[in-house]
Each structure stands twice: as C-alpha cells, then as structure tokens.
Coordinates of C-alpha atoms and ligand atoms in Angstrom, one line a residue:
M1 CA 112.1 61.1 123.0
Q2 CA 114.9 62.7 120.9
G3 CA 116.5 66.0 119.8
Y4 CA 118.1 67.7 117.5
R5 CA 120.5 70.9 117.8
A6 CA 120.6 73.3 115.1
A7 CA 118.8 76.0 113.9
L8 CA 115.9 75.9 113.0
L9 CA 113.2 78.0 110.4
R10 CA 109.8 77.9 111.3
F11 CA 106.0 78.9 110.9
D12 CA 105.6 80.7 113.7
A13 CA 101.1 81.5 114.8
G14 CA 101.2 84.2 112.8
D15 CA 103.0 82.2 109.6
V16 CA 105.9 84.8 109.4
L17 CA 109.2 82.3 108.7
Q18 CA 111.3 82.7 111.5
R19 CA 115.5 81.2 111.9
V20 CA 115.9 80.7 115.2
D21 CA 120.2 80.7 114.9
D22 CA 120.0 77.6 118.4
A23 CA 117.2 76.1 118.5
L24 CA 116.0 72.0 119.7
V25 CA 113.6 70.0 118.8
I26 CA 112.2 67.2 120.7
V27 CA 110.2 64.4 118.8
D28 CA 107.5 61.8 120.7
E29 CA 107.0 59.0 119.1
G30 CA 107.4 60.5 115.7
R31 CA 105.6 64.0 116.1
I32 CA 107.2 66.9 117.4
L33 CA 107.1 68.3 121.3
E34 CA 109.2 71.1 121.5
A35 CA 110.7 72.8 119.0
D36 CA 112.0 76.6 120.2
A37 CA 115.3 78.1 121.6
F38 CA 117.8 75.6 122.9
A39 CA 118.1 77.6 126.5
A40 CA 114.1 77.1 127.4
V41 CA 113.8 73.7 125.8
A42 CA 116.7 72.0 127.2
A43 CA 115.3 73.9 130.9
R44 CA 112.4 72.2 129.9
H45 CA 113.6 69.0 129.0
P46 CA 117.1 68.2 131.0
D47 CA 116.5 64.9 130.6
V48 CA 116.4 64.1 126.5
A49 CA 119.3 63.6 124.6
W50 CA 119.8 65.2 121.4
V51 CA 122.5 64.7 118.7
D52 CA 124.7 68.3 117.9
W53 CA 123.4 68.9 114.0
R54 CA 124.8 73.2 114.4
P55 CA 125.8 74.4 112.2
W56 CA 123.3 73.1 109.8
V57 CA 120.2 74.7 110.3
L58 CA 115.9 72.4 110.7
A59 CA 113.1 73.1 108.4
P60 CA 110.1 71.5 107.1
G61 CA 109.8 68.8 105.0
F62 CA 109.3 70.5 101.8
V63 CA 105.6 68.9 100.2
D64 CA 105.1 68.6 96.6
T65 CA 101.9 68.9 95.1
H66 CA 101.9 67.1 92.2
V67 CA 104.7 64.5 91.3
H68 CA 104.1 61.3 88.7
F69 CA 106.5 58.3 90.0
P70 CA 105.5 56.0 86.9
Q71 CA 108.1 58.9 85.0
L72 CA 111.5 59.1 87.0
D73 CA 112.8 58.2 83.4
V74 CA 111.3 60.5 81.6
I75 CA 112.3 63.5 82.5
G76 CA 114.4 65.5 79.7
S77 CA 113.1 63.8 76.9
P78 CA 112.0 67.0 74.3
A79 CA 109.1 67.4 72.3
D80 CA 106.2 70.1 70.8
G81 CA 104.3 70.0 73.8
L82 CA 102.0 68.2 76.4
L83 CA 100.1 66.2 73.6
P84 CA 102.8 64.8 71.8
W85 CA 105.2 64.3 75.0
L86 CA 102.6 62.5 76.5
E87 CA 102.6 60.4 72.9
N88 CA 105.7 59.7 72.0
Y89 CA 108.0 59.6 75.5
T90 CA 105.5 59.4 78.7
F91 CA 102.9 56.9 77.3
P92 CA 104.9 54.1 76.5
H93 CA 107.0 54.7 79.7
E94 CA 104.3 53.9 81.7
A95 CA 103.2 51.0 80.1
R96 CA 106.3 49.0 81.6
F97 CA 104.7 50.0 85.4
A98 CA 102.4 46.9 85.1
D99 CA 105.0 44.9 85.3
P100 CA 105.4 44.9 89.8
A101 CA 108.7 43.9 89.8
Y102 CA 109.5 47.2 87.7
A103 CA 107.4 48.8 89.5
A104 CA 108.0 48.2 93.0
A105 CA 112.5 48.7 92.2
M106 CA 110.9 52.1 90.5
A107 CA 109.2 53.1 94.2
E108 CA 112.6 52.4 95.8
V109 CA 114.4 54.9 93.1
F110 CA 110.8 57.1 92.9
L111 CA 111.5 57.8 96.9
D112 CA 115.2 58.0 97.5
E113 CA 114.6 60.9 94.9
L114 CA 112.4 63.3 96.6
L115 CA 114.0 62.2 100.1
R116 CA 117.4 63.6 98.2
N117 CA 115.9 66.6 97.4
G118 CA 114.2 66.6 100.8
V119 CA 110.7 66.1 100.1
T120 CA 108.7 64.3 102.3
T121 CA 106.0 64.9 101.4
A122 CA 104.3 64.9 98.1
M123 CA 100.8 64.2 95.6
V124 CA 101.7 61.3 93.5
Y125 CA 100.0 59.3 90.4
C126 CA 100.4 55.8 89.8
S127 CA 100.4 54.6 86.3
S128 CA 97.0 52.5 85.5
H129 CA 98.1 49.7 85.5
R130 CA 97.4 48.3 89.6
A131 CA 100.7 47.1 90.1
S132 CA 102.3 50.2 90.5
A133 CA 100.2 51.7 93.5
E134 CA 100.7 48.3 95.0
A135 CA 104.4 49.1 94.7
F136 CA 103.9 52.9 95.5
F137 CA 102.0 52.3 98.2
A138 CA 104.3 49.7 99.4
A139 CA 107.3 51.3 99.4
S140 CA 106.5 54.5 101.5
L141 CA 104.5 52.2 104.1
R142 CA 107.8 50.4 105.1
R143 CA 109.6 54.0 104.8
G144 CA 107.2 55.1 107.2
L145 CA 106.4 58.2 104.6
R146 CA 103.0 61.1 104.8
M147 CA 102.0 60.7 101.3
V148 CA 99.2 60.4 98.7
A149 CA 98.8 58.1 94.9
G150 CA 96.0 56.8 92.9
K151 CA 95.8 54.8 91.0
C152 CA 95.7 56.7 87.6
L153 CA 91.9 56.8 85.7
M154 CA 92.2 56.8 81.6
D155 CA 89.7 54.9 80.0
S156 CA 89.6 56.8 76.4
N157 CA 92.1 58.0 74.0
S158 CA 94.9 56.2 75.2
P159 CA 96.9 53.3 73.9
D160 CA 96.2 50.0 74.8
P161 CA 99.4 49.2 76.7
V162 CA 98.2 52.2 79.9
R163 CA 94.4 52.2 79.0
D164 CA 91.7 50.7 81.7
E165 CA 88.1 49.8 81.6
T166 CA 85.8 51.8 82.8
A167 CA 84.5 49.5 85.1
T168 CA 88.0 47.4 86.1
S169 CA 89.1 50.6 87.0
L170 CA 86.4 52.1 89.3
V171 CA 86.9 48.5 91.2
E172 CA 90.7 48.3 91.1
S173 CA 90.6 52.2 92.7
Q174 CA 88.5 51.5 95.7
A175 CA 90.4 47.4 96.8
L176 CA 93.2 50.4 96.3
I177 CA 91.2 52.8 99.0
E178 CA 89.8 49.6 101.5
R179 CA 93.8 47.8 100.9
W180 CA 95.4 52.0 101.7
H181 CA 93.2 54.8 102.3
G182 CA 94.3 55.4 106.8
R183 CA 97.1 53.0 106.3
G184 CA 100.2 54.0 108.5
R185 CA 100.4 57.9 106.9
L186 CA 99.3 57.0 104.0
G187 CA 96.3 58.3 101.9
Y188 CA 94.2 57.6 98.3
A189 CA 94.0 60.0 95.4
L190 CA 90.7 59.7 93.0
T191 CA 93.0 60.1 90.3
P192 CA 91.6 61.0 86.6
R193 CA 94.5 61.5 84.5
F194 CA 93.2 64.0 82.7
A195 CA 89.4 65.2 80.7
A196 CA 91.0 63.9 77.3
S197 CA 91.4 60.3 79.1
C198 CA 89.1 59.8 80.9
S199 CA 85.1 58.8 80.4
E200 CA 82.1 60.4 81.7
A201 CA 81.4 57.2 83.4
Q202 CA 84.8 56.6 84.6
M203 CA 84.6 60.7 86.2
R204 CA 81.4 60.5 87.7
G205 CA 82.4 57.1 89.8
A206 CA 85.5 58.4 91.1
A207 CA 83.4 61.4 92.2
E208 CA 81.5 58.9 93.7
L209 CA 84.0 57.0 95.6
A210 CA 84.9 60.5 96.6
D211 CA 81.3 60.7 98.4
A212 CA 81.7 57.3 99.9
Y213 CA 85.2 57.7 101.7
P214 CA 85.8 61.2 103.3
G215 CA 89.1 61.6 103.8
T216 CA 90.2 60.6 100.2
W217 CA 91.3 63.3 97.3
V218 CA 90.9 63.6 94.4
Q219 CA 94.0 65.0 92.0
T220 CA 93.4 66.1 87.8
H221 CA 95.4 67.7 85.6
V222 CA 93.5 70.7 84.8
A223 CA 94.1 74.2 81.7
E224 CA 97.0 73.0 80.9
N225 CA 98.4 73.2 77.1
H226 CA 95.8 74.8 74.0
D227 CA 95.9 71.9 71.7
E228 CA 94.6 70.0 75.6
I229 CA 92.2 72.4 75.6
A230 CA 90.6 72.4 72.2
W231 CA 90.3 68.8 72.4
V232 CA 88.7 68.9 76.0
A233 CA 86.5 71.7 74.4
R234 CA 85.0 68.9 71.3
L235 CA 85.0 65.9 73.6
F236 CA 82.6 68.2 76.4
P237 CA 80.7 70.3 73.9
Q238 CA 78.1 71.2 77.2
A239 CA 81.1 72.3 79.9
R240 CA 81.4 75.9 79.7
S241 CA 84.6 76.1 80.9
Y242 CA 87.8 72.7 80.8
L243 CA 87.5 73.1 84.6
D244 CA 83.8 73.0 84.7
V245 CA 84.1 69.7 83.2
Y246 CA 85.2 68.5 86.3
D247 CA 82.4 71.1 88.3
R248 CA 79.8 69.1 86.4
L249 CA 81.3 66.0 87.2
G250 CA 81.1 66.9 91.1
L251 CA 85.0 66.4 91.4
L252 CA 85.4 70.4 91.5
R253 CA 85.8 70.0 95.5
E254 CA 87.7 70.1 99.1
R255 CA 90.4 67.8 99.0
S256 CA 90.5 68.0 95.2
M257 CA 94.0 69.2 93.9
Y258 CA 94.1 70.8 90.3
A259 CA 97.7 70.8 88.2
H260 CA 98.3 73.3 86.1
C261 CA 95.4 76.1 86.5
I262 CA 96.9 78.2 83.6
Y263 CA 94.6 79.3 81.7
L264 CA 91.4 79.9 83.7
D265 CA 88.8 82.2 83.2
H266 CA 88.3 85.2 85.9
E267 CA 84.7 82.6 86.4
D268 CA 87.3 79.3 86.6
R269 CA 89.4 80.7 89.7
A270 CA 86.4 82.1 91.7
R271 CA 85.1 78.4 91.9
L272 CA 88.1 77.1 92.5
A273 CA 88.3 79.3 95.3
A274 CA 84.5 78.5 96.8
S275 CA 84.7 74.7 96.4
G276 CA 87.8 74.9 98.5
A277 CA 89.8 73.1 95.5
S278 CA 93.2 73.3 95.4
A279 CA 96.5 74.0 92.4
A280 CA 99.5 72.4 91.5
V281 CA 102.0 74.8 90.0
C282 CA 104.9 73.4 88.6
P283 CA 106.5 75.7 86.6
T284 CA 110.1 73.9 86.0
S285 CA 107.2 72.1 83.5
N286 CA 105.7 74.5 82.4
L287 CA 108.0 76.1 81.1
F288 CA 110.1 72.7 79.6
L289 CA 106.7 71.5 77.9
G290 CA 105.9 75.1 76.8
S291 CA 102.8 74.7 78.1
G292 CA 102.2 78.0 79.2
L293 CA 103.0 81.0 82.6
F294 CA 101.0 80.4 86.0
D295 CA 98.7 83.5 86.7
F296 CA 100.6 84.5 90.3
G297 CA 98.8 87.7 90.4
A298 CA 95.5 86.2 89.2
A299 CA 95.6 83.4 92.0
A300 CA 95.8 85.7 94.8
Q301 CA 93.1 88.3 93.7
A302 CA 90.6 84.9 93.5
G303 CA 92.3 83.7 97.0
F304 CA 92.5 79.8 96.1
Q305 CA 94.7 78.0 97.1
W306 CA 97.8 76.5 95.9
G307 CA 101.1 74.9 96.4
L308 CA 104.7 74.3 94.6
A309 CA 105.9 71.1 92.4
C310 CA 107.5 69.5 90.4
D311 CA 104.9 68.1 87.8
V312 CA 108.1 65.3 87.1
G313 CA 108.2 64.1 84.0
G314 CA 107.3 66.7 82.2
G315 CA 109.1 69.1 85.5
T316 CA 112.8 68.9 84.8
S317 CA 114.1 68.6 88.2
F318 CA 112.9 66.9 91.5
S319 CA 115.2 69.9 94.4
P320 CA 112.0 72.0 95.3
F321 CA 114.6 74.6 95.2
R322 CA 114.1 74.1 91.4
T323 CA 110.7 75.0 91.5
M324 CA 110.8 78.0 93.5
L325 CA 113.2 79.2 91.4
A326 CA 111.3 78.3 88.1
A327 CA 108.2 80.0 90.3
Y328 CA 109.8 83.8 90.5
E329 CA 110.8 83.5 87.2
V330 CA 107.7 82.9 86.0
A331 CA 105.9 85.5 88.3
R332 CA 108.9 88.4 86.9
L333 CA 107.3 88.2 83.8
G334 CA 103.6 88.9 84.9
A335 CA 105.7 91.4 86.6
L336 CA 105.1 90.4 89.9
T337 CA 108.3 89.7 92.9
L338 CA 107.1 86.1 94.7
A339 CA 109.4 87.1 98.2
P340 CA 111.5 84.3 99.4
Q341 CA 109.2 83.7 102.2
T342 CA 106.2 83.3 99.7
L343 CA 108.3 80.4 97.8
W344 CA 109.1 78.8 100.9
Y345 CA 105.7 78.8 102.4
R346 CA 104.2 77.1 99.1
H347 CA 106.5 74.6 99.1
T348 CA 106.3 73.5 103.0
L349 CA 103.1 75.0 104.9
G350 CA 100.7 76.7 102.1
A351 CA 101.8 73.4 100.3
A352 CA 100.5 71.2 102.4
R353 CA 96.9 73.3 103.4
A354 CA 96.4 73.0 99.6
M355 CA 96.2 69.8 100.4
G356 CA 94.1 69.3 103.4
L357 CA 97.4 69.0 105.5
G358 CA 98.5 72.3 107.0
S359 CA 97.8 70.6 110.4
Q360 CA 100.2 67.7 110.4
V361 CA 102.9 68.3 107.8
G362 CA 104.9 71.8 106.6
N363 CA 106.4 72.9 109.9
V364 CA 108.3 71.9 112.7
A365 CA 106.0 72.6 115.6
P366 CA 104.6 71.3 118.3
G367 CA 101.8 68.8 117.1
Y368 CA 103.2 68.8 114.0
D369 CA 104.7 64.9 112.4
A370 CA 108.1 64.9 112.7
D371 CA 109.2 64.9 109.0
F372 CA 112.5 68.0 108.8
I373 CA 115.4 68.0 107.5
A374 CA 118.5 70.2 107.7
L375 CA 120.3 72.7 105.5
D376 CA 124.2 73.1 104.9
D377 CA 124.3 76.4 103.6
R378 CA 128.0 75.9 102.9
A379 CA 126.9 72.6 100.8
T380 CA 129.1 74.6 97.7
P381 CA 131.7 76.9 98.2
L382 CA 129.5 79.9 96.0
L383 CA 126.6 79.4 98.3
A384 CA 128.8 79.2 101.3
R385 CA 130.1 83.0 99.8
R386 CA 126.6 84.1 98.9
S387 CA 125.0 82.5 102.1
G388 CA 127.4 83.8 104.8
A389 CA 127.1 87.2 102.8
A390 CA 123.7 87.3 103.1
A391 CA 122.3 90.5 105.6
S392 CA 118.7 88.8 105.7
L393 CA 116.3 86.4 106.2
A394 CA 115.2 87.5 102.8
E395 CA 119.5 87.3 101.5
W396 CA 119.7 84.0 102.3
L397 CA 116.6 82.0 101.6
F398 CA 117.0 83.6 98.2
S399 CA 121.2 82.2 97.7
L400 CA 119.5 78.9 98.8
I401 CA 116.6 78.9 96.3
V402 CA 118.7 80.2 94.0
L403 CA 121.7 78.4 94.5
G404 CA 121.1 75.1 96.4
D405 CA 120.2 71.6 95.6
D406 CA 119.7 68.1 96.4
R407 CA 123.6 69.2 98.5
V408 CA 122.2 71.2 100.6
V409 CA 119.9 68.7 102.0
V410 CA 122.5 66.9 104.3
Q411 CA 119.4 64.8 106.3
R412 CA 115.8 63.8 105.9
V413 CA 113.8 62.9 109.4
A414 CA 110.7 60.9 108.5
G415 CA 108.0 60.5 111.0
G416 CA 110.1 60.9 113.7
V417 CA 113.1 59.0 111.9
P418 CA 116.0 60.1 110.3
L419 CA 116.7 58.5 107.4
A420 CA 119.8 56.9 106.5
G421 CA 122.1 56.5 103.6
F422 CA 121.8 59.2 101.3
Ligands
GUN1 N1 98.1 66.3 81.4 C1 97.7 64.3 81.1 N2 98.7 63.8 81.9 C2 99.2 64.3 81.9 C3 100.5 64.0 83.0 O1 101.6 63.3 82.4 N3 102.2 66.3 82.5 C4 101.4 66.5 82.3 N4 101.9 67.9 82.4 N5 100.4 67.0 81.8 C5 99.2 65.7 81.8
ZN2 ZN1 101.1 66.0 85.8

C-alpha cells in the first residue's frame, strides 16, 4: 500500500466536483482504497507510508475519447477542409506505420505525449496496418495503461499504401482481439475509419465481430464535414442520414464512439441516445479543419452520452486544458455557457462513462483504478497569480482551463505506479 498526501479534486457520489484541501489517497494493488480528508484516512491507516505532494492537487487522469496514434506528426497541417487534409497529409503519413520499427518508436512518443498532458486513458485509432496496432498495444501494456484501440478499417476509396482488403482486414481485427482484448487493462475497438472508406461488407463484418466478442468497442467518424457528408450520401443513397448508414449495419450500439457528430438532425440525436452510443466531441479539430461547431444544447436536449477528445492530428493539442477551453468557446458561440466543472467532467468521469468505463477510471474514489495526476496551479507566473486570486472552485478550475498546459501536470500515476521521466 502507498499513500499520497495533497489536495484532491474528485467527484462525490452525486457527481459534484469537489476540492479537498488536505487529502490522503491510498493505493492498493493498482486500485484506490481510500481517497478523503487526510485526518480521517490517516487515522484509519496509521501504518501506511505516504509521500507528501503538497501543495499540488491530485486529480483524476484525463480520459480522451478520440485520438489518432499515427497522426502525431500531422498536427498543424493546414488544408482546405477534411478531405484534402486526409489526402495530402494524413494518408501519406499513416503509410509509414506499415513499418513495425517505426510504429514501435512512434508508440512511445505518442504515449509520452498523452501522459505528459495528463491523459491516462484514451480511445485510439491505429493505422490500417496490423503492425501499428501491435506496436500501440505492446507499448501500452508495458506501461500498464488502460487504453482502448483498434486497427483502422479502410478497404475503399483510399490510396494503396493505407487501403486494406475486406477479408484480410477482418481476419486481422479478430486476431488482434484475440491477442490484446482484455490483456492487462487493454481493450479492442473495431475501427471502421468512416463510411466513405469502408465497404458495406467491411462494416457489417466489424459489427459481427463486435457481436462475437462482447465487451469490445466500436469507433468511427460521423457528420464532420459538408463535403464528407455529401460523399457518404452519394455512396449510400438508401440511408436516411450519415448516422443511419452505421445504424443499418449494426454499428450503432452501446460501447460505440462516434467522433464529431456536428451535422446530426433531431432524429439522429434521438437514435444516438436510444442506442446507448456516445459522441466524441473534438473542438480543436473542428476549429482547425473548419469543420463546424458541435451543438452542445442539442446534445443536452437529446441526452446522449458524450466526452471530450483532442482528435490529434486534426486537433491541435494533446492538452485537455486546450480542448476544454475550445469546448467552452464553441459553446459560447452558440450562446451557451459551460461551467468549468462540466468541462472537467466531460474530460474525466463523463468521458469514461461515454466509453463504458465509468466504474474504472475518471475519478479518484475507492474502487477506481489508481490512475491520477498531480497538478501545480503555480506552474507559470501568470497562472500562479490568477489561480491564487480565485474566489471559488469554479474560478480556480477556469484559471487552469484558460492558462494551463502540460506544465501544470507534474506527476502521473497509472495502475498505482508513479511514472518517471517527464
Ligand atoms: N474522417 C476519416 N478519417 C479521419 C481522420 O483521420 N481525422 C478526422 N478528423 N476525420 C476523419
Ligand atoms: Zn478522428
């Protein structure tokens, strides 16, 4: 058993975000045993040694619901929208991940960046090459992380170096499930890239694998960009909407994550909610690629689950602070004011729930995986001034969201193990 003494940010039983000024978190065999006021916990566990991390603040590791492992070096590639961006930068870059040695090296860089920014769980796209998924899972296992990932499926309308073949792609997906799903804290997501790059047979095959292996996930993109939507409508004229393409093929289901969800209509949103599927909301990507503005008000009305995501390399930063700030700004453009507690929830416990992992990660509470970070609210001179002047929890959180970045994240613990080297 190991204790950590510091301030603590956690969700109470009513999902209210609380700050405990002096807390003790006790970790036992990778899980949180206790997380509460120091005096009470220390009295119950007088023999447990603790490290003193005051004046830092322990907080749940961030959960990112949508990010592309092979796009780290695509960040900041300007284009006239999604489709030219994919063609000119993304596909050529992803082609490099056919090389196992390159993929293995990049998996370490990618995980370093997630962890540097305080993200301890993510839902991850690998490239279409089996080697990229092997590399990502192997690196995540070595670090003891809870990660969900999958090999991209893309048998149509894609250039040779990244296009896969229907039957082989499904055999490879099944082999990856058998090898990695449930190993350590890893999970497999069937990953049809988007309807424009997948045949009906490939998407149907993905749904059949998700049926055959309960507990696996599904992830894809939907309703992100006008040209993309028009293309999908031409490819699938029988579908009522873009989301309906997936629904008809059995891919709209619990444990499925739909990235973007910008241009949904009322019926789509109702279907998303009824199916138990979730949305990954990617504001920095939607702004950078000029895709559009997610409708936070309509999401609340429909009541579907959603979590925040960086969507690197369309997104511009791995930092959850940057993503939360962009979400705030996009909501304001729709005349909605998201509370900082709401933003934080949507990148921790709310994101974990959207993934179906709300009992495992996203909070620092008894029974949860010991995946947490320590935050330094004095990491920069301006942040120290602003956070020091905060008169409420909301003001304090907002100072971090607006002024914070990876410099704020000063410690990471994953599966109860403190990670060194940052
Ligand atoms: N749609 C299909 N592939 C992608 C991708 O890699 N990034 C984004 N943002 N949208 C996509
Ligand atoms: Zn994406």
